[in-house]
Tab-separated table of C-alpha atoms in Angstrom:
chain	number	residue	atom	x	y	z
I	8	UNK	CA	-34.321	-59.224	14.552
I	9	UNK	CA	-34.524	-62.458	12.640
I	10	UNK	CA	-32.220	-65.168	14.005
I	11	UNK	CA	-30.541	-65.632	10.626
I	12	UNK	CA	-29.933	-61.913	10.309
I	13	UNK	CA	-28.418	-61.943	13.793
I	14	UNK	CA	-25.900	-64.516	12.680
I	15	UNK	CA	-24.917	-62.334	9.766
I	16	UNK	CA	-24.372	-59.138	11.753
I	17	UNK	CA	-20.767	-58.374	12.718
I	18	UNK	CA	-21.279	-55.242	14.828
I	19	UNK	CA	-22.463	-57.095	17.929
I	20	UNK	CA	-19.153	-58.980	17.996
I	21	UNK	CA	-17.341	-55.659	17.462
I	22	UNK	CA	-19.045	-54.365	20.591
I	23	UNK	CA	-17.998	-57.482	22.529
I	24	UNK	CA	-14.387	-57.001	21.384
I	25	UNK	CA	-14.461	-53.343	22.476
I	26	UNK	CA	-15.840	-54.207	25.902
I	27	UNK	CA	-13.194	-56.883	26.402
I	28	UNK	CA	-10.448	-54.420	25.431
I	29	UNK	CA	-11.808	-51.838	27.860
I	30	UNK	CA	-11.837	-54.452	30.636
I	31	UNK	CA	-8.199	-55.249	29.839
I	32	UNK	CA	-7.156	-51.581	29.794
I	33	UNK	CA	-8.928	-50.735	33.046
I	34	UNK	CA	-7.286	-53.736	34.659
I	35	UNK	CA	-3.713	-52.859	33.695
I	36	UNK	CA	-4.345	-49.165	34.470
I	37	UNK	CA	-4.318	-50.114	38.152
I	38	UNK	CA	-0.571	-50.775	37.941
I	39	UNK	CA	1.619	-53.783	38.609
I	40	UNK	CA	0.433	-54.216	42.188
I	41	UNK	CA	-3.237	-53.757	41.365
I	42	UNK	CA	-3.550	-55.798	38.177
I	43	UNK	CA	-5.595	-59.005	38.274
I	44	UNK	CA	-3.663	-61.256	35.896
I	45	UNK	CA	-6.409	-63.858	35.503
I	46	UNK	CA	-8.970	-61.197	34.581
I	47	UNK	CA	-6.476	-59.694	32.114
I	48	UNK	CA	-5.838	-63.089	30.524
I	49	UNK	CA	-9.567	-63.791	30.203
I	50	UNK	CA	-10.124	-60.333	28.659
I	51	UNK	CA	-7.498	-61.190	26.037
I	52	UNK	CA	-9.352	-64.420	25.273
I	53	UNK	CA	-12.740	-62.686	25.144
I	54	UNK	CA	-11.547	-60.044	22.685
I	55	UNK	CA	-9.881	-62.528	20.354
I	56	UNK	CA	-12.943	-64.775	20.487
I	57	UNK	CA	-15.169	-61.868	19.460
I	58	UNK	CA	-12.814	-60.860	16.649
I	59	UNK	CA	-12.831	-64.264	14.999
I	60	UNK	CA	-16.176	-65.838	15.938
I	61	UNK	CA	-18.510	-62.928	15.021
I	62	UNK	CA	-20.763	-64.394	17.686
I	63	UNK	CA	-23.664	-62.507	19.219
I	64	UNK	CA	-22.768	-64.230	22.519
I	65	UNK	CA	-19.781	-63.142	24.608
I	66	UNK	CA	-17.149	-65.580	25.764
I	67	UNK	CA	-18.420	-66.606	29.231
I	68	UNK	CA	-15.410	-65.370	31.180
I	69	UNK	CA	-17.215	-65.613	34.515
I	70	UNK	CA	-17.801	-69.317	33.933
I	71	UNK	CA	-14.048	-69.833	33.613
I	72	UNK	CA	-13.395	-67.687	36.682
I	73	UNK	CA	-15.800	-69.946	38.580
I	74	UNK	CA	-13.747	-72.973	37.520
I	75	UNK	CA	-10.729	-71.485	39.271
I	76	UNK	CA	-12.883	-70.657	42.308
I	77	UNK	CA	-14.071	-74.268	42.488
I	78	UNK	CA	-10.474	-75.491	42.359
I	79	UNK	CA	-9.537	-73.199	45.246
I	80	UNK	CA	-12.540	-74.368	47.268
I	81	UNK	CA	-11.676	-78.005	46.547
I	82	UNK	CA	-8.144	-77.460	47.838
I	83	UNK	CA	-9.327	-75.558	50.914
I	84	UNK	CA	-12.081	-77.998	51.944
I	85	UNK	CA	-10.748	-81.354	50.737
I	86	UNK	CA	-6.943	-81.069	50.646
I	87	UNK	CA	-6.095	-78.747	53.519
I	88	UNK	CA	-8.817	-79.859	55.923
I	89	UNK	CA	-6.402	-82.106	57.869
I	90	UNK	CA	-3.901	-79.276	58.351
I	91	UNK	CA	-3.857	-77.218	61.570
I	92	UNK	CA	-6.056	-74.140	61.616
I	93	UNK	CA	-4.726	-71.142	59.733
I	94	UNK	CA	-1.920	-69.578	61.756
I	95	UNK	CA	1.640	-70.206	62.835
I	96	UNK	CA	1.096	-73.986	63.028
I	97	UNK	CA	0.247	-74.295	59.310
I	98	UNK	CA	3.505	-74.996	57.436
I	99	UNK	CA	3.597	-72.766	54.322
I	100	UNK	CA	5.918	-75.096	52.428
I	101	UNK	CA	3.604	-78.072	52.988
I	102	UNK	CA	0.571	-76.030	51.903
I	103	UNK	CA	2.280	-74.922	48.693
I	104	UNK	CA	3.251	-78.512	47.944
I	105	UNK	CA	-0.421	-79.470	48.249
I	106	UNK	CA	-1.427	-76.702	45.830
I	107	UNK	CA	1.172	-77.674	43.253
I	108	UNK	CA	0.366	-81.365	43.579
I	109	UNK	CA	-3.327	-80.597	43.100
I	110	UNK	CA	-2.764	-78.494	39.961
I	111	UNK	CA	-0.077	-80.540	38.224
I	112	UNK	CA	-0.745	-84.077	39.432
I	113	UNK	CA	-4.430	-84.384	40.307
I	114	UNK	CA	-5.772	-81.879	37.770
I	115	UNK	CA	-3.086	-82.738	35.225
I	116	UNK	CA	-2.116	-79.270	34.027
I	117	UNK	CA	1.034	-79.468	31.930
I	118	UNK	CA	3.220	-77.651	29.435
I	119	UNK	CA	2.778	-78.280	25.686
I	120	UNK	CA	5.533	-80.222	23.968
I	121	UNK	CA	6.683	-77.074	22.168
I	122	UNK	CA	6.626	-75.084	25.427
I	123	UNK	CA	8.024	-71.562	24.904
I	124	UNK	CA	7.600	-71.696	21.118
I	125	UNK	CA	7.277	-74.193	18.292
I	126	UNK	CA	9.055	-71.956	15.775
I	127	UNK	CA	12.532	-73.355	15.003
I	128	UNK	CA	15.262	-71.094	16.308
I	129	UNK	CA	17.943	-69.494	14.133
I	130	UNK	CA	15.952	-69.747	10.936
I	131	UNK	CA	13.252	-67.982	8.893
I	132	UNK	CA	9.742	-69.393	8.505
I	133	UNK	CA	7.168	-68.074	6.048
I	134	UNK	CA	4.247	-68.379	8.461
I	135	UNK	CA	4.975	-68.742	12.209
I	136	UNK	CA	1.339	-69.678	12.812
I	137	UNK	CA	2.047	-73.075	11.269
I	138	UNK	CA	4.398	-73.752	14.177
I	139	UNK	CA	2.433	-72.249	17.062
I	140	UNK	CA	-0.812	-73.410	18.678
I	141	UNK	CA	-2.466	-70.221	19.906
I	142	UNK	CA	-4.810	-72.175	22.173
I	143	UNK	CA	-1.901	-72.849	24.516
I	144	UNK	CA	-1.739	-69.111	25.290
I	145	UNK	CA	-5.395	-68.670	26.285
I	146	UNK	CA	-6.362	-69.191	29.932
I	147	UNK	CA	-9.846	-70.496	29.134
I	148	UNK	CA	-8.448	-73.047	26.668
I	149	UNK	CA	-5.877	-74.151	29.240
I	150	UNK	CA	-8.636	-74.699	31.797
I	151	UNK	CA	-10.359	-76.952	29.270
I	152	UNK	CA	-7.446	-78.899	27.794
I	153	UNK	CA	-5.181	-78.783	30.886
I	154	UNK	CA	-2.298	-77.744	28.631
I	155	UNK	CA	-0.807	-74.259	28.389
I	156	UNK	CA	2.439	-72.357	28.143
I	157	UNK	CA	4.251	-71.588	31.390
I	158	UNK	CA	3.019	-67.983	31.466
I	159	UNK	CA	-0.613	-69.133	31.462
I	160	UNK	CA	0.117	-71.706	34.166
I	161	UNK	CA	1.747	-68.943	36.226
I	162	UNK	CA	-1.414	-66.830	35.944
I	163	UNK	CA	-3.583	-69.811	36.897
I	164	UNK	CA	-1.378	-70.767	39.835
I	165	UNK	CA	-1.239	-67.200	41.169
I	166	UNK	CA	-5.016	-66.820	40.873
I	167	UNK	CA	-5.756	-70.055	42.725
I	168	UNK	CA	-3.406	-69.003	45.536
I	169	UNK	CA	-5.121	-65.603	45.795
I	170	UNK	CA	-8.505	-67.305	45.999
I	171	UNK	CA	-7.195	-69.532	48.801
I	172	UNK	CA	-6.138	-66.395	50.661
I	173	UNK	CA	-9.608	-64.875	50.228
I	174	UNK	CA	-11.140	-68.112	51.526
I	175	UNK	CA	-8.962	-67.837	54.632
I	176	UNK	CA	-7.136	-71.091	53.884
I	177	UNK	CA	-3.781	-69.334	53.478
I	178	UNK	CA	-2.457	-66.595	55.755
I	179	UNK	CA	1.075	-66.221	54.371
I	180	UNK	CA	2.174	-64.328	51.248
I	181	UNK	CA	3.924	-65.795	48.215
I	182	UNK	CA	4.893	-64.708	44.747
I	183	UNK	CA	4.801	-66.866	41.634
I	184	UNK	CA	8.308	-67.353	40.281
I	185	UNK	CA	8.367	-66.318	36.604
I	186	UNK	CA	12.151	-66.253	36.232
I	187	UNK	CA	12.078	-69.132	33.744
I	188	UNK	CA	9.210	-69.560	31.268
I	189	UNK	CA	10.584	-72.858	30.007
I	190	UNK	CA	9.335	-74.812	33.014
I	191	UNK	CA	6.319	-75.113	35.297
I	192	UNK	CA	6.237	-72.088	37.641
I	193	UNK	CA	6.854	-72.428	41.348
I	194	UNK	CA	6.065	-70.409	44.478
I	195	UNK	CA	8.449	-68.242	46.488
I	196	UNK	CA	7.544	-67.363	50.072
I	197	UNK	CA	7.600	-63.664	50.983
I	198	UNK	CA	9.068	-63.758	54.512
I	199	UNK	CA	7.292	-61.697	57.134
I	200	UNK	CA	4.302	-60.879	54.928
I	201	UNK	CA	0.767	-62.002	55.718
I	202	UNK	CA	-2.593	-61.951	53.977
I	203	UNK	CA	-3.646	-58.789	55.817
I	204	UNK	CA	-0.661	-56.903	54.394
I	205	UNK	CA	-1.787	-57.702	50.849
I	206	UNK	CA	-5.477	-56.968	51.402
I	207	UNK	CA	-6.752	-53.658	50.041
I	208	UNK	CA	-9.669	-51.707	51.566
I	209	UNK	CA	-12.108	-53.149	49.005
I	210	UNK	CA	-11.146	-56.709	49.990
I	211	UNK	CA	-9.141	-57.458	46.846
I	212	UNK	CA	-5.532	-58.607	47.085
I	213	UNK	CA	-2.391	-57.017	45.710
I	214	UNK	CA	-0.812	-58.863	42.798
I	215	UNK	CA	2.365	-60.801	43.618
I	216	UNK	CA	2.956	-62.299	40.167
I	217	UNK	CA	4.818	-60.207	37.614
I	218	UNK	CA	2.959	-58.873	34.572
I	219	UNK	CA	5.769	-60.434	32.519
I	220	UNK	CA	3.377	-63.394	32.342
I	221	UNK	CA	0.885	-61.280	30.363
I	222	UNK	CA	3.697	-59.989	28.130
I	223	UNK	CA	4.764	-63.552	27.383
I	224	UNK	CA	1.169	-64.584	26.578
I	225	UNK	CA	0.767	-61.658	24.188
I	226	UNK	CA	4.149	-62.278	22.541
I	227	UNK	CA	3.113	-65.864	21.882
I	228	UNK	CA	-0.189	-64.732	20.362
I	229	UNK	CA	1.507	-62.074	18.240
I	230	UNK	CA	3.819	-64.704	16.803
I	231	UNK	CA	1.006	-67.214	16.290
I	232	UNK	CA	-1.115	-64.711	14.326
I	233	UNK	CA	1.684	-62.810	12.555
I	234	UNK	CA	0.687	-62.918	8.854
I	235	UNK	CA	4.195	-62.465	7.464
I	236	UNK	CA	7.496	-64.327	7.604
I	237	UNK	CA	9.251	-64.608	10.958
I	238	UNK	CA	13.022	-64.459	11.398
I	239	UNK	CA	14.299	-66.236	14.497
I	240	UNK	CA	17.985	-65.913	13.611
I	241	UNK	CA	18.578	-63.928	16.819
I	242	UNK	CA	16.719	-66.508	18.914
I	243	UNK	CA	13.026	-66.481	19.757
I	244	UNK	CA	13.137	-65.651	23.397
I	245	UNK	CA	16.325	-63.742	24.063
I	246	UNK	CA	16.287	-65.573	27.398
I	247	UNK	CA	14.269	-68.220	29.209
I	248	UNK	CA	11.677	-65.627	30.265
I	249	UNK	CA	10.527	-65.273	26.657
I	250	UNK	CA	10.769	-61.487	26.658
I	251	UNK	CA	12.625	-61.140	23.365
I	252	UNK	CA	10.824	-59.154	20.682
I	253	UNK	CA	11.110	-61.605	17.816
I	254	UNK	CA	11.660	-61.053	14.139
I	255	UNK	CA	8.476	-60.214	12.238
I	256	UNK	CA	9.052	-56.534	11.515
I	257	UNK	CA	11.456	-56.719	8.573
I	258	UNK	CA	9.335	-59.099	6.528
I	259	UNK	CA	6.134	-57.129	7.183
I	260	UNK	CA	7.895	-53.878	6.253
I	261	UNK	CA	9.271	-55.345	3.035
I	262	UNK	CA	5.818	-56.566	1.990
I	263	UNK	CA	4.391	-53.105	2.674
I	264	UNK	CA	7.126	-51.510	0.578
I	265	UNK	CA	7.538	-54.028	-2.210
I	266	UNK	CA	4.572	-56.396	-2.103
I	267	UNK	CA	4.472	-60.172	-1.661
I	268	UNK	CA	6.747	-61.698	-4.289
I	269	UNK	CA	5.870	-65.343	-3.696
I	270	UNK	CA	2.672	-66.403	-5.490
I	271	UNK	CA	2.307	-69.444	-3.246
I	272	UNK	CA	2.368	-67.232	-0.151
I	273	UNK	CA	-0.213	-64.939	-1.737
I	274	UNK	CA	-2.540	-67.894	-2.327
I	275	UNK	CA	-2.154	-69.149	1.246
I	276	UNK	CA	-2.833	-65.674	2.630
I	277	UNK	CA	-5.957	-65.244	0.477
I	278	UNK	CA	-7.285	-68.628	1.594
I	279	UNK	CA	-6.679	-67.782	5.257
I	280	UNK	CA	-8.371	-64.401	4.876
I	281	UNK	CA	-11.408	-66.009	3.215
I	282	UNK	CA	-11.798	-68.560	6.015
I	283	UNK	CA	-11.205	-66.144	8.877
I	284	UNK	CA	-13.737	-63.676	7.473
I	285	UNK	CA	-16.320	-66.428	7.889
I	286	UNK	CA	-15.392	-67.191	11.452
I	287	UNK	CA	-13.546	-70.417	10.664
I	288	UNK	CA	-10.772	-70.925	13.229
I	289	UNK	CA	-8.919	-73.622	11.280
I	290	UNK	CA	-6.875	-71.327	9.038
I	291	UNK	CA	-3.863	-72.890	7.274
I	292	UNK	CA	-1.465	-71.051	9.584
I	293	UNK	CA	-1.170	-67.960	7.400
I	294	UNK	CA	-1.904	-65.634	10.288
I	295	UNK	CA	-4.715	-63.279	11.195
I	296	UNK	CA	-4.127	-59.547	10.788
I	297	UNK	CA	-6.921	-58.628	13.225
I	298	UNK	CA	-5.685	-60.714	16.120
I	299	UNK	CA	-2.049	-59.821	15.382
I	300	UNK	CA	-3.077	-56.163	15.594
I	301	UNK	CA	-4.933	-56.795	18.869
I	302	UNK	CA	-1.907	-58.560	20.376
I	303	UNK	CA	0.417	-55.731	19.279
I	304	UNK	CA	-1.888	-53.051	20.706
I	305	UNK	CA	-2.173	-54.789	24.057
I	306	UNK	CA	1.605	-55.311	24.151
I	307	UNK	CA	2.141	-51.586	23.627
I	308	UNK	CA	-0.197	-50.881	26.542
I	309	UNK	CA	1.580	-53.305	28.871
I	310	UNK	CA	5.184	-53.095	27.673
I	311	UNK	CA	5.517	-50.196	25.259
I	312	UNK	CA	7.619	-48.143	27.648
I	313	UNK	CA	9.991	-50.940	28.615
I	314	UNK	CA	10.140	-52.394	25.104
I	315	UNK	CA	9.774	-49.583	22.508
I	316	UNK	CA	10.159	-52.066	19.649
I	317	UNK	CA	6.605	-53.165	20.391
I	318	UNK	CA	5.519	-49.807	18.913
I	319	UNK	CA	7.573	-50.585	15.813
I	320	UNK	CA	5.750	-53.894	15.319
I	321	UNK	CA	2.375	-52.277	15.977
I	322	UNK	CA	3.177	-49.573	13.430
I	323	UNK	CA	3.815	-51.970	10.561
I	324	UNK	CA	0.659	-53.939	11.355
I	325	UNK	CA	-1.389	-50.724	11.505
I	326	UNK	CA	-0.024	-49.749	8.110
I	327	UNK	CA	-1.154	-53.049	6.618
I	328	UNK	CA	-4.582	-52.441	8.186
I	329	UNK	CA	-4.801	-49.020	6.521
I	330	UNK	CA	-4.419	-46.927	9.694
I	331	UNK	CA	-1.672	-44.720	8.267
I	332	UNK	CA	-1.744	-41.768	10.740
I	333	UNK	CA	-1.672	-44.116	13.732
I	334	UNK	CA	1.133	-46.181	12.170
I	335	UNK	CA	3.158	-43.036	11.480
I	336	UNK	CA	2.824	-41.858	15.082
I	337	UNK	CA	3.859	-45.218	16.541
I	338	UNK	CA	6.867	-45.528	14.237
I	339	UNK	CA	7.985	-41.986	15.029
I	340	UNK	CA	7.757	-42.753	18.749
I	341	UNK	CA	9.861	-45.868	18.269
I	342	UNK	CA	12.584	-43.994	16.381
I	343	UNK	CA	12.648	-41.330	19.097
I	344	UNK	CA	13.404	-43.994	21.732
I	345	UNK	CA	16.893	-45.115	22.655
I	346	UNK	CA	16.129	-48.544	21.204
I	347	UNK	CA	15.161	-47.053	17.857
I	348	UNK	CA	18.166	-44.753	17.756
I	349	UNK	CA	20.489	-47.696	18.399
I	350	UNK	CA	18.769	-50.062	15.942
I	351	UNK	CA	20.780	-51.610	13.047
I	352	UNK	CA	21.296	-49.518	9.916
I	353	UNK	CA	19.228	-51.954	7.825
I	354	UNK	CA	16.242	-51.510	10.138
I	355	UNK	CA	16.643	-47.741	10.172
I	356	UNK	CA	16.500	-47.741	6.383
I	357	UNK	CA	13.285	-49.784	6.417
I	358	UNK	CA	11.762	-47.369	8.925
I	359	UNK	CA	12.808	-44.357	6.833
I	360	UNK	CA	11.210	-45.843	3.720
I	361	UNK	CA	8.012	-46.705	5.611
I	362	UNK	CA	7.705	-43.176	6.991
I	363	UNK	CA	8.232	-41.729	3.504
I	364	UNK	CA	5.592	-44.047	2.064
I	365	UNK	CA	3.095	-43.065	4.768
I	366	UNK	CA	3.692	-39.387	4.095
I	367	UNK	CA	3.197	-39.947	0.372
I	368	UNK	CA	-0.056	-41.857	0.952
I	369	UNK	CA	-1.435	-39.204	3.293
I	370	UNK	CA	-0.276	-36.235	1.172
I	371	UNK	CA	1.133	-34.599	4.300
I	372	UNK	CA	2.640	-35.593	7.633
I	373	UNK	CA	0.040	-37.916	9.226
I	374	UNK	CA	-1.079	-37.055	12.746
I	375	UNK	CA	-2.722	-39.244	15.370
I	376	UNK	CA	-2.568	-39.713	19.126
I	377	UNK	CA	-0.001	-42.154	20.471
I	378	UNK	CA	-1.658	-45.350	21.724
I	379	UNK	CA	-1.449	-45.372	25.527
I	380	UNK	CA	-3.567	-46.529	28.437
I	381	UNK	CA	-4.955	-43.004	28.721
I	382	UNK	CA	-5.991	-42.743	25.056
I	383	UNK	CA	-7.371	-46.296	25.097
I	384	UNK	CA	-9.645	-45.410	28.012
I	385	UNK	CA	-11.140	-42.513	26.056
I	386	UNK	CA	-12.097	-44.560	22.992
I	387	UNK	CA	-15.756	-44.330	22.077
I	388	UNK	CA	-18.103	-47.314	22.119
I	389	UNK	CA	-18.645	-48.528	18.529
I	390	UNK	CA	-22.087	-48.021	17.041
I	391	UNK	CA	-24.112	-51.162	16.387
I	392	UNK	CA	-25.369	-51.094	12.802
I	393	UNK	CA	-27.634	-54.064	12.088
I	394	UNK	CA	-27.428	-53.374	8.340
I	395	UNK	CA	-23.711	-54.180	8.062
I	396	UNK	CA	-23.342	-57.861	7.227
I	397	UNK	CA	-20.620	-60.445	6.869
I	398	UNK	CA	-20.814	-63.764	4.928
I	399	UNK	CA	-22.325	-66.706	6.781
I	400	UNK	CA	-19.980	-69.426	7.982
I	401	UNK	CA	-22.096	-72.091	6.275
């Protein structure tokens, strides 16, 4: 294949995105105790990179994993070498202080100025992406810039500690405290637990950091790429853990039902779409439907049961993408949940109108499988068609 033709082909990147999604799904399928949060975070980054870059080269996730391995080795060999040998004489509190000092003082990892979110609270913004810097929610970008939201720092911190345990530098067990995503995470000792208790037969370690960190990362990305107005009148986070759903559904539903009334917003959206189709990352903040869809899908996989409203948000994005049967199924599942049944009357009316519109578009009641970990694992590998082209970036 000619090198210029290779640059024009989008299917190779589609394959990369699929493989990254499968890696993410297989990871979370192992359950809360078995999930590797760093691998999950890097799979998120790899998929989004493939979606927007159209590159024939995958994001080098192993290179970023090696960065974290080198940090753990540096701590073990150059920061803990003066401590007593691993055992009862090694003070866990002192060891954890060394790890935190290494990450946040020597390496300089820090929170962004906007921290949990840059979107103003208790207001409505036309494009939340103007206010959010998505790079702060990607682990690989945080490793480069040394700046990331607290959830990413929690994943990094937990991974480095696990690597220290595998190196034999740490024999005690800790969990990463994710009770407050507005500040740098800390460690909590797990009394009476040792490394051997967390080691599985294959040599891997059980996860001791909550998957809420992944939920928070995905919520940030969903907001950053949401291509419609965002209402934060109920608060962005709900609490300091950042687990509130957010307010993008109503505006997206209204656009689906009535169209975009603001000509200026239409122009911004068209410009963003034109740039993103050519792999240009510097969109004017008008969102990215593809990466918003990816964030919503992954959120449903991780948190759909605990937070049914994630299916509601996925449904409206799927409808805008033209996946009517899938959108109908997700919205029906949301309305069947306790959350949907207890939703405000205004939201119920929007949902009713959306379901009616979907039925009218399909000519009958649309049918599709509900998106779950099980159905995601059975998805077929996309075919690579070298004849399908996209416009060149230059």
